[in-house]
Short mmCIF file of C-alpha atoms in Angstrom, two decimals:
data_model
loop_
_atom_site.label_atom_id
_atom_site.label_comp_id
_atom_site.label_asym_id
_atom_site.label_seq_id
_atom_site.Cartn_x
_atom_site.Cartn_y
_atom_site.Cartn_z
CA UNK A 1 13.74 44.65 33.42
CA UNK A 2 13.49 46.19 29.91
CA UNK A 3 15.84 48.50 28.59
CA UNK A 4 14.98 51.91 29.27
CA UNK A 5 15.74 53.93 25.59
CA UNK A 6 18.46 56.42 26.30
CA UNK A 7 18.23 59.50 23.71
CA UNK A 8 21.02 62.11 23.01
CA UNK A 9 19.66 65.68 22.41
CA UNK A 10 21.93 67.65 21.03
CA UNK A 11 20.72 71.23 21.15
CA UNK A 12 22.55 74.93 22.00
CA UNK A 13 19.02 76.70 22.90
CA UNK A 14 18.59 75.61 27.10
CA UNK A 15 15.20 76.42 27.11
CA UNK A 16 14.08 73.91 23.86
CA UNK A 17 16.57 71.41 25.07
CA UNK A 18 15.25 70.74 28.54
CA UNK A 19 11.80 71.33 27.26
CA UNK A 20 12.56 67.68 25.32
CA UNK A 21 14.10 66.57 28.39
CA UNK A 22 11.08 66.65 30.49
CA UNK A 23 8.66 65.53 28.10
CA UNK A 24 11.00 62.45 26.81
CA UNK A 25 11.63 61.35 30.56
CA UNK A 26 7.73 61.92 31.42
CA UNK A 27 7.86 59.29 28.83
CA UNK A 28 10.32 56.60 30.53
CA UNK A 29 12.91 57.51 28.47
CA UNK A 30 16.71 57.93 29.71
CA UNK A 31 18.15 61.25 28.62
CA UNK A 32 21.61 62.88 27.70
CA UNK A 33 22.22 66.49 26.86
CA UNK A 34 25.19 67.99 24.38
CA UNK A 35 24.72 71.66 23.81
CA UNK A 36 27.48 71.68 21.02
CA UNK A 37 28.88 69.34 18.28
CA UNK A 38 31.95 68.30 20.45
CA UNK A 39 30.00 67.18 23.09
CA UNK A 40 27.83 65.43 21.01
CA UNK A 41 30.61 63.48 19.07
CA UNK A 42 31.98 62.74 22.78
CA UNK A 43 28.78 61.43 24.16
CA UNK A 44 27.92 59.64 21.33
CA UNK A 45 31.22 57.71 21.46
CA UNK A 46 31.60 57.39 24.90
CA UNK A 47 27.78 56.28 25.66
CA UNK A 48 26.32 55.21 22.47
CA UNK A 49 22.65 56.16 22.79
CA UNK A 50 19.63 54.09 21.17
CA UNK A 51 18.98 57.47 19.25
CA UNK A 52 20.02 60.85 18.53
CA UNK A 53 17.93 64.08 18.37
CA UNK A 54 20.45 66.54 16.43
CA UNK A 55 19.78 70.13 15.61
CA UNK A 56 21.72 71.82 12.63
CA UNK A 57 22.41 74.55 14.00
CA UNK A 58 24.95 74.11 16.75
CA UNK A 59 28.19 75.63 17.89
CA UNK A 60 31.63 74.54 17.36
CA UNK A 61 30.77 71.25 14.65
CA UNK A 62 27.32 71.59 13.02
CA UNK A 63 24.69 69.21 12.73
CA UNK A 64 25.42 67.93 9.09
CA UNK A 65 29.41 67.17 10.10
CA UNK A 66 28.10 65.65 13.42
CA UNK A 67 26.51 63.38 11.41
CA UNK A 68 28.99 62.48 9.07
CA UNK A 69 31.69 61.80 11.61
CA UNK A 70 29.19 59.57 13.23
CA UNK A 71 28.26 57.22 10.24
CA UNK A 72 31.80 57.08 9.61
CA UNK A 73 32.61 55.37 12.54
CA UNK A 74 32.03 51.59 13.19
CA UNK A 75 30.83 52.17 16.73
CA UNK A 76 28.20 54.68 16.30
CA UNK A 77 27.41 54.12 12.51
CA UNK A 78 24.20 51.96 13.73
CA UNK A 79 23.01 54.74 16.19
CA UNK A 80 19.99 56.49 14.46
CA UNK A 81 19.72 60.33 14.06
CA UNK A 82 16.91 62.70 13.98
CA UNK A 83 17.74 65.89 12.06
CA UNK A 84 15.91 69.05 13.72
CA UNK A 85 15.00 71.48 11.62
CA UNK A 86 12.64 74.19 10.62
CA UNK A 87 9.91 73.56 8.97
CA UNK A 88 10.51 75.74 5.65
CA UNK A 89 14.40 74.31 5.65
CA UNK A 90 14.08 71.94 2.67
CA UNK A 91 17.74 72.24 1.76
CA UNK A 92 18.41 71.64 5.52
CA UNK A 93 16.61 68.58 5.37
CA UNK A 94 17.86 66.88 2.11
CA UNK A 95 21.40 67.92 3.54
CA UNK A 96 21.00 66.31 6.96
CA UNK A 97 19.38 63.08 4.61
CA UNK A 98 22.56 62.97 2.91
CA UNK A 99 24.81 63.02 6.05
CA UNK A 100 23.20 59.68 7.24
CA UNK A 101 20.36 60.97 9.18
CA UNK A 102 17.03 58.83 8.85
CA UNK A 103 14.57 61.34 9.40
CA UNK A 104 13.85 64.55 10.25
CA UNK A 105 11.87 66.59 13.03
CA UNK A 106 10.97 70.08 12.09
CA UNK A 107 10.52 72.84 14.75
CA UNK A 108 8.28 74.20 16.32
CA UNK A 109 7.52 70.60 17.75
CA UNK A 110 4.65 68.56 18.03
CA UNK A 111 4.95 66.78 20.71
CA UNK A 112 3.19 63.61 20.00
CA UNK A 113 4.89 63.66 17.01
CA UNK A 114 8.41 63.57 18.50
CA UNK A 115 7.81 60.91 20.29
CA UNK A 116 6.26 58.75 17.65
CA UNK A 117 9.35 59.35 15.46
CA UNK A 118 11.67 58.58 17.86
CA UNK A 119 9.70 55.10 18.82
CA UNK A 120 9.94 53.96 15.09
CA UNK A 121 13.77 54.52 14.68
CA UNK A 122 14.51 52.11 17.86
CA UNK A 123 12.20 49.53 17.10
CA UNK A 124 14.27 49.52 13.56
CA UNK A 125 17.49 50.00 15.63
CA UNK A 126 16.27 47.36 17.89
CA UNK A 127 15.31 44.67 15.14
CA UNK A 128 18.90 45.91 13.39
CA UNK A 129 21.14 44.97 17.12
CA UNK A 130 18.84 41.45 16.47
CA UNK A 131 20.26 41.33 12.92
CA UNK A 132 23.38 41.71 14.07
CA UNK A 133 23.49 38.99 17.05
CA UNK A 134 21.84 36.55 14.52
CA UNK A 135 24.47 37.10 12.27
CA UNK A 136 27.35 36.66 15.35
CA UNK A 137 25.18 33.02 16.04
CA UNK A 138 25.25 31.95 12.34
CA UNK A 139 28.65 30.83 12.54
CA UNK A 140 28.00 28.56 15.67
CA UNK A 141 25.57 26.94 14.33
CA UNK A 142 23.97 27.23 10.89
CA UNK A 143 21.11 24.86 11.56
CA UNK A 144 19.73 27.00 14.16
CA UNK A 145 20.23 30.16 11.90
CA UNK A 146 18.34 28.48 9.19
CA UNK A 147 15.07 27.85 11.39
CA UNK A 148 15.59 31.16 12.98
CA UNK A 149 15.21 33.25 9.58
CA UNK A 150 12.72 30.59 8.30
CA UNK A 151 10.34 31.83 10.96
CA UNK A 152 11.43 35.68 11.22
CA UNK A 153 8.67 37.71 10.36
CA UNK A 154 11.36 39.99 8.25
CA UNK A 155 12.01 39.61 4.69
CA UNK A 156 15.38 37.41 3.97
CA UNK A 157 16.81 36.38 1.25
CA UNK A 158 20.09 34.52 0.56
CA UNK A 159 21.74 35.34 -2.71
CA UNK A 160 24.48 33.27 -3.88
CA UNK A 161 25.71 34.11 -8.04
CA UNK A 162 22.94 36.06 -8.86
CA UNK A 163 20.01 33.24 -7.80
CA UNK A 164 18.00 33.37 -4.63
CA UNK A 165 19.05 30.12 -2.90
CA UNK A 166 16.64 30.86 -0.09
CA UNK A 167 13.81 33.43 0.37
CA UNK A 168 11.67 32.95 3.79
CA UNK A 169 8.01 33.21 3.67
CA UNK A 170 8.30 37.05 4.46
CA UNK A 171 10.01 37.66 1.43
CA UNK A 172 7.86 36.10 -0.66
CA UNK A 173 5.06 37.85 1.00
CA UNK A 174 6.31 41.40 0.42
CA UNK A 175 7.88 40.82 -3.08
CA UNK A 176 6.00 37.74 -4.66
CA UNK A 177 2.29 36.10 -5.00
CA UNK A 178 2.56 32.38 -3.47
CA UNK A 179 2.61 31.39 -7.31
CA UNK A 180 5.37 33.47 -7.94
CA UNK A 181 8.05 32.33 -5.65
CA UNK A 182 11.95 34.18 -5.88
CA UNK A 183 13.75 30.69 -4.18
CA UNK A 184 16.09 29.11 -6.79
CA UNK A 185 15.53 32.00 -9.66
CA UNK A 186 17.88 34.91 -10.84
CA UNK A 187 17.68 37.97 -8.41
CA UNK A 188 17.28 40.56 -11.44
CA UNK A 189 14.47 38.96 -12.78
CA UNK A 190 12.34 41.02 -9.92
CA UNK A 191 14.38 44.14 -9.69
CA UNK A 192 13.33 47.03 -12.10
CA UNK A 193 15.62 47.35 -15.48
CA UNK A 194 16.79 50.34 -14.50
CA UNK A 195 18.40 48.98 -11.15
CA UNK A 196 19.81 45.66 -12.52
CA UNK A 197 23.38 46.75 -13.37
CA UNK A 198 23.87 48.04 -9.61
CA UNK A 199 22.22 45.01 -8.54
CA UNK A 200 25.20 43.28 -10.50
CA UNK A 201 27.68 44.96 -7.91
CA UNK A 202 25.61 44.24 -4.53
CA UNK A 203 27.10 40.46 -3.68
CA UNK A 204 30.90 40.90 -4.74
CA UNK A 205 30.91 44.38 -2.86
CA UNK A 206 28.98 42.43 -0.33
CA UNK A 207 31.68 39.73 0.19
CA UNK A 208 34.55 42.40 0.36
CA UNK A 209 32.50 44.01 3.34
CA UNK A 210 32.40 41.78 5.70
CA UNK A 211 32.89 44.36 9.19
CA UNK A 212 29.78 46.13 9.02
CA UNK A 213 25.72 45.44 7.01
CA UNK A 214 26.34 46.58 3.19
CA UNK A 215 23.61 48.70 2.63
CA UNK A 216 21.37 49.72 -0.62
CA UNK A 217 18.15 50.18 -2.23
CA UNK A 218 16.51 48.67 -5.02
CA UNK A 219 13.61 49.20 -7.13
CA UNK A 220 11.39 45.71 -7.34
CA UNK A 221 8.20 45.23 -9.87
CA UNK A 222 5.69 44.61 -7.47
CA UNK A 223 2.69 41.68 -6.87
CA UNK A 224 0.43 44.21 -8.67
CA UNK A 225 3.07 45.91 -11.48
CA UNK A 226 3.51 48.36 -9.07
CA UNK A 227 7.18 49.68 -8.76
CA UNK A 228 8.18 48.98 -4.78
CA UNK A 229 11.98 50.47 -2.93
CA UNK A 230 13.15 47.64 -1.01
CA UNK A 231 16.48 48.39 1.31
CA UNK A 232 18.87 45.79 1.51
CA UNK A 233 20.73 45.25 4.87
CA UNK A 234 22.98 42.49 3.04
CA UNK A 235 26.59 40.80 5.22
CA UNK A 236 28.63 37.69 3.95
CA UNK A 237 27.74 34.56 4.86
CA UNK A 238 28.69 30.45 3.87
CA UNK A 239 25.52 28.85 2.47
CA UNK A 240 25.95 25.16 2.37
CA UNK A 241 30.17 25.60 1.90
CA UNK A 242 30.33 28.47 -0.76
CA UNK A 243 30.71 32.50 -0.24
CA UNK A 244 26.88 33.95 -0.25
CA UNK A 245 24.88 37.38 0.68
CA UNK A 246 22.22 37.37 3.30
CA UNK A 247 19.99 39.77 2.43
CA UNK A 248 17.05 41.44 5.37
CA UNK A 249 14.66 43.50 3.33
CA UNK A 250 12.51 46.44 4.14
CA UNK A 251 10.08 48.33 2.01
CA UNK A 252 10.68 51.80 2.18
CA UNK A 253 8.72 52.73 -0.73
CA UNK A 254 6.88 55.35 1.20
CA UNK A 255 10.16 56.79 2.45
CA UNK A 256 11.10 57.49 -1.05
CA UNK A 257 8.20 58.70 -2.06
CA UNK A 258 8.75 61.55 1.08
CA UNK A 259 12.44 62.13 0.33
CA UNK A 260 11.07 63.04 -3.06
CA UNK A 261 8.67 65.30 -2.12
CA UNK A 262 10.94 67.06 -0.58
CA UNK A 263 13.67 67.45 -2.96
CA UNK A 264 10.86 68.42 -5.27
CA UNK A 265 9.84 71.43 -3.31
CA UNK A 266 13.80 72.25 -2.81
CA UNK A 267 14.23 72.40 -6.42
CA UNK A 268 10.99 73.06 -8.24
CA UNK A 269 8.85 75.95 -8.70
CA UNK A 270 5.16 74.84 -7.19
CA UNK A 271 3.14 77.39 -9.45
CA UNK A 272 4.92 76.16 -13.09
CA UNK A 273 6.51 73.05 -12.29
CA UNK A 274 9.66 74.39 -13.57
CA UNK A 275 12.97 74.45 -12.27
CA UNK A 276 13.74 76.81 -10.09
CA UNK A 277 16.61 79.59 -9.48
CA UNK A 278 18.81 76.70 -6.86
CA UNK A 279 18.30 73.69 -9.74
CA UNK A 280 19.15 76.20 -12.64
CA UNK A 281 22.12 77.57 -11.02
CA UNK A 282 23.45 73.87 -10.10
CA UNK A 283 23.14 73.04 -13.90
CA UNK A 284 24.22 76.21 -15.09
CA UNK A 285 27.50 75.36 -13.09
CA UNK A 286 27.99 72.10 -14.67
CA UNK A 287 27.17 73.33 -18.08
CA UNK A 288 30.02 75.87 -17.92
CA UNK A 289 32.00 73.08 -16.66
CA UNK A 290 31.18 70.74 -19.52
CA UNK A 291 31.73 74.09 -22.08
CA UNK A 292 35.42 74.82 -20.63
CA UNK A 293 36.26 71.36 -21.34
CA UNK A 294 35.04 70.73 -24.40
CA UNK A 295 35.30 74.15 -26.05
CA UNK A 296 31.48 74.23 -26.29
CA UNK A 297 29.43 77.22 -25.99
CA UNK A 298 26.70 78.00 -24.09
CA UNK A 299 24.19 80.95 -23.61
CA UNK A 300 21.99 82.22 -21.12
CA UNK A 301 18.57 84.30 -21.47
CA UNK A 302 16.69 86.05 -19.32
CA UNK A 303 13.14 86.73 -20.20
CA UNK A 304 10.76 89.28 -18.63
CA UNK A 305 7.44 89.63 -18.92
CA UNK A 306 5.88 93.14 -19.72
CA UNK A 307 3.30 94.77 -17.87
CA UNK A 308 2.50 91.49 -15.97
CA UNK A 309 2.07 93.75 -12.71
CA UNK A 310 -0.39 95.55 -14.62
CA UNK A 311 -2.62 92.01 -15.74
CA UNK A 312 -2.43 90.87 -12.26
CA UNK A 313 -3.52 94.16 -10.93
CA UNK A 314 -6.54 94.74 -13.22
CA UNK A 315 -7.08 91.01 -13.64
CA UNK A 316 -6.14 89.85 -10.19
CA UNK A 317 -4.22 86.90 -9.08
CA UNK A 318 -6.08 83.92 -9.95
CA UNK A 319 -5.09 84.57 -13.95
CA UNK A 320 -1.84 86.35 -13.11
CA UNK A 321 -0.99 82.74 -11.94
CA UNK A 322 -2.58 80.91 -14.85
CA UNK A 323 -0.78 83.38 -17.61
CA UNK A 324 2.36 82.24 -15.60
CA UNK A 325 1.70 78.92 -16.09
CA UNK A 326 0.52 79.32 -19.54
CA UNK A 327 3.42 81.25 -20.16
CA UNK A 328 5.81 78.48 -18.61
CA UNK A 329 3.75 75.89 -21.11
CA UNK A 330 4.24 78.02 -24.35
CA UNK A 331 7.97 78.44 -23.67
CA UNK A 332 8.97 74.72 -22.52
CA UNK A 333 7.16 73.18 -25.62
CA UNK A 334 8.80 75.65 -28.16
CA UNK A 335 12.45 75.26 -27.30
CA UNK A 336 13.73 72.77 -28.80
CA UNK A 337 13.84 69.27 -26.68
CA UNK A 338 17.88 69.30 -27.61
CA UNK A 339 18.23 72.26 -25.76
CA UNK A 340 16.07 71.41 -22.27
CA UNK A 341 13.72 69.37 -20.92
CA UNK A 342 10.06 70.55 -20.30
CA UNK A 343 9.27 69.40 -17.02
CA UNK A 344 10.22 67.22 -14.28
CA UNK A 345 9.11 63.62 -15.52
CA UNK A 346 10.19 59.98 -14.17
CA UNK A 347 12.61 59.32 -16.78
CA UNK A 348 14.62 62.59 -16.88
CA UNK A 349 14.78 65.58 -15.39
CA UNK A 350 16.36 69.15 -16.29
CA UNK A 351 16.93 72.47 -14.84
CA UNK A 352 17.42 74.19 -18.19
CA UNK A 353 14.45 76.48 -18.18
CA UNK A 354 13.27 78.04 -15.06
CA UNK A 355 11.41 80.05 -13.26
CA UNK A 356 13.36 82.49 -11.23
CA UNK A 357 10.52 84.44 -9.36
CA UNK A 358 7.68 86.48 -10.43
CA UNK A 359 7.40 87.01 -14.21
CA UNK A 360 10.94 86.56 -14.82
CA UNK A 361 12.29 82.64 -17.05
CA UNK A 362 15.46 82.01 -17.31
CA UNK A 363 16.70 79.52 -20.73
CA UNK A 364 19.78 77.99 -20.72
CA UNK A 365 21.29 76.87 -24.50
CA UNK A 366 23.83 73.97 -24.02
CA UNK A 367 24.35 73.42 -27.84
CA UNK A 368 24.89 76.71 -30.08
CA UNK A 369 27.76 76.90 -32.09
CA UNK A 370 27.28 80.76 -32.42
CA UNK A 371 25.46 83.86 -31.45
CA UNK A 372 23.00 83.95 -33.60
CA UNK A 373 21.67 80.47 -32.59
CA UNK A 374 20.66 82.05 -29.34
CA UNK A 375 19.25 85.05 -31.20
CA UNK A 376 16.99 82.69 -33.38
CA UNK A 377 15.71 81.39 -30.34
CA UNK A 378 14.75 84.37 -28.69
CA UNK A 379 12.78 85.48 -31.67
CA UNK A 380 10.91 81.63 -31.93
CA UNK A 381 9.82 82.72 -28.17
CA UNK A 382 9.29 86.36 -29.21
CA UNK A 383 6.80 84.77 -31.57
CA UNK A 384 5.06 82.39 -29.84
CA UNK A 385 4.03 84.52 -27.20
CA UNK A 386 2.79 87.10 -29.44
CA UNK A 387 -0.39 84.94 -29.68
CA UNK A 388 -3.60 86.13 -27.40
CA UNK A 389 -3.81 83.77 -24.25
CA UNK A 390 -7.62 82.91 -23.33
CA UNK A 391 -7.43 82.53 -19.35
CA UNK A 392 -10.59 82.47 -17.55
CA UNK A 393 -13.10 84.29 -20.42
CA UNK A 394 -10.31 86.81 -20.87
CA UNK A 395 -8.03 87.87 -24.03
CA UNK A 396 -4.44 88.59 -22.57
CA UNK A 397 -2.49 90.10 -24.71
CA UNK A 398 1.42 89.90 -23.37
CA UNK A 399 5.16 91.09 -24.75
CA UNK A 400 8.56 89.84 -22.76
CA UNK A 401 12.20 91.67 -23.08
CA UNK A 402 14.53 89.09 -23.62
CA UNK A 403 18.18 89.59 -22.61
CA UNK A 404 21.08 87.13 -24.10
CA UNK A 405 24.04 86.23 -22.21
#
């Protein structure tokens, strides 16, 4: 008979938690219960579930050092976890991402949606316990290991010095056009400049860690130029009587993408773009870091606009929103690029100017040498937004106060 999935829900409200329980065993699903981060850690240990449901919030160890302990040891380090959260909780969820959870549930639950998610982790859990029995067969007999991954319908590579000694037809599906094999050609040569020096590190660390998968993610130039994540699953194996990395790929290119998003609506202000008051304080903490060491100096502005209340009254909110924007636009491409970067972009990003809420930007100067750098500045942003802004058919007309820390 097939294995029935057993899932851990570890949850302190009764009423949510056996809610789950009924729906997940309407669904043929075995299920355990922890109502607190001990018992989860216990249970987790003791019974090693196919998957855990894990909410944050949760007496005596919280969600995030639930999951920590977890990835950090070998027997449950392979057991996937589903953060639960609330919707709005962005910093919740890039937290929980960090801790070693996979994904994420948010609350109030779908239903459907619950289920779906919890589905996908175990067929990946499922096809990683495969991985791992392959890889206990390889050393009884490499011939049978070779036709095995020859057929697999995952993406494998071997990598032995750099060069791709083997890459089954998967691989060279997902990464390469049939012209374009990888098999006998230097690993980098597909992997996005950007990524090549860590690639440099993946086989040696790879035959040090030879107890559990090495894991890591890549960025690969695509069949169409596109830029693609691939995660390696990599473990130490002999090809043909030398020390070599066998490599199972997955794209995860859309999982990225996601993570992203979110991290971008932790950290960024939706109406400007701009950083906002969480990113600017994280930089403003290194920058007085960096200053202490170094002797540098550093200032910090705060500008207001004035009568904005009375514009977005009169005007409504439709322009109050665009002068902020416009606003945001005239002050990011008048500092100076030395001092802070404009907007998020691909290549860099910077929380130097900001949007902390409402009409109020916040500059932080990283390179003056006195105070009356940071004065010149303010009057360069005095000036430039002295000029009429044309929003919508109207003339707005707008001052700021400008206060220099």
């Amino acid at each position: 008979p097939e294995h029935s999935v057993a899932v851990l829900i570890v949850e302190d409200d009764s009423e949510l938690r056996e809610s789950l329980q009924m729906e997940l065993e309407s669904d043929g699903k075995t299920v355990l219960i922890a109502a607190d981060g001990e018992e989860a850690l216990n249970k987790a240990q003791t019974l090693l579930p196919d998957v855990i449901l894990l909410d944050i919030m949760i007496p005596k160890v919280d969600g995030f050092n639930v999951a920590r302990k977890l990835k950090k040891d070998k027997s449950t380090r392979h057991i996937p976890i589903l953060m639960l959260t609330v919707a709005d909780s962005k910093e919740d969820i890039i937290k929980g991402l960090d801790a070693g959870a996979i994904d994420y549930v948010t609350k109030p639950f779908f239903v459907p949606e619950v289920k779906a998610r919890i589905n996908s982790v175990v067929r990946h859990k499922k096809l990683h316990d495969e991985l791992e029995k392959a890889r206990e067969h390889l050393a009884q007999s490499e011939q049978k290991y070779r036709s095995l991954v020859e057929n697999a319908t995952d993406a494998i590579l071997v990598v032995q010095n750099g060069i791709t000694q083997f890459a089954n037809p998967s691989a060279t599906v997902l990464l390469y056009t049939s012209q374009d094999t990888p098999a006998r050609k230097p690993l980098k040569d597909f992997v996005h400049p950007d990524d090549r020096d860590r690639l440099s590190h993946l086989e040696p660390d790879v035959l040090k860690n030879d107890s559990s998968p090495y894991i890591h993610s890549f960025r690969f130039n695509g069949r169409d130029n596109d830029i693609r994540w691939m995660e390696f699953r990599s473990t130490p194996v002999n090809w043909e009587g030398n020390p070599a990395s066998l490599n199972f790929l997955t794209d995860i290119t859309d999982r990225k993408l996601e993570e992203e998003k979110v991290r971008h609506l932790a950290y960024y202000d939706t109406l400007t773009g701009l950083p906002n008051r969480l990113l600017f304080m994280d930089h403003l903490d290194r920058a007085l870091a960096s200053a202490e060491r170094h002797g540098h100096m550093v200032a910090v502005m705060f500008l207001d606009l004035d009568g904005f209340k009375k514009i977005n009254d009169s005007r409504g909110h439709t322009v109050g929103d665009m002068l902020l924007r416009a606003v945001a636009d005239r002050l990011a491409k008048t500092l100076r690029k030395s001092d802070m970067v404009i907007r998020q972009s691909p290549s860099k990003v910077s929380g130097n100017l900001a949007r902390f809420g409402g009409d109020e930007f916040v500059i932080l100067l990283t390179d003056i040498k006195d105070s009356q750098d940071a004065a010149n500045v303010a009057q360069r942003l005095m000036y430039t937004l002295s000029d009429t802004f044309m929003l919508a058919g109207h003339e707005i007309v707008i001052t700021a106060s400008i206060g220099v820390s």
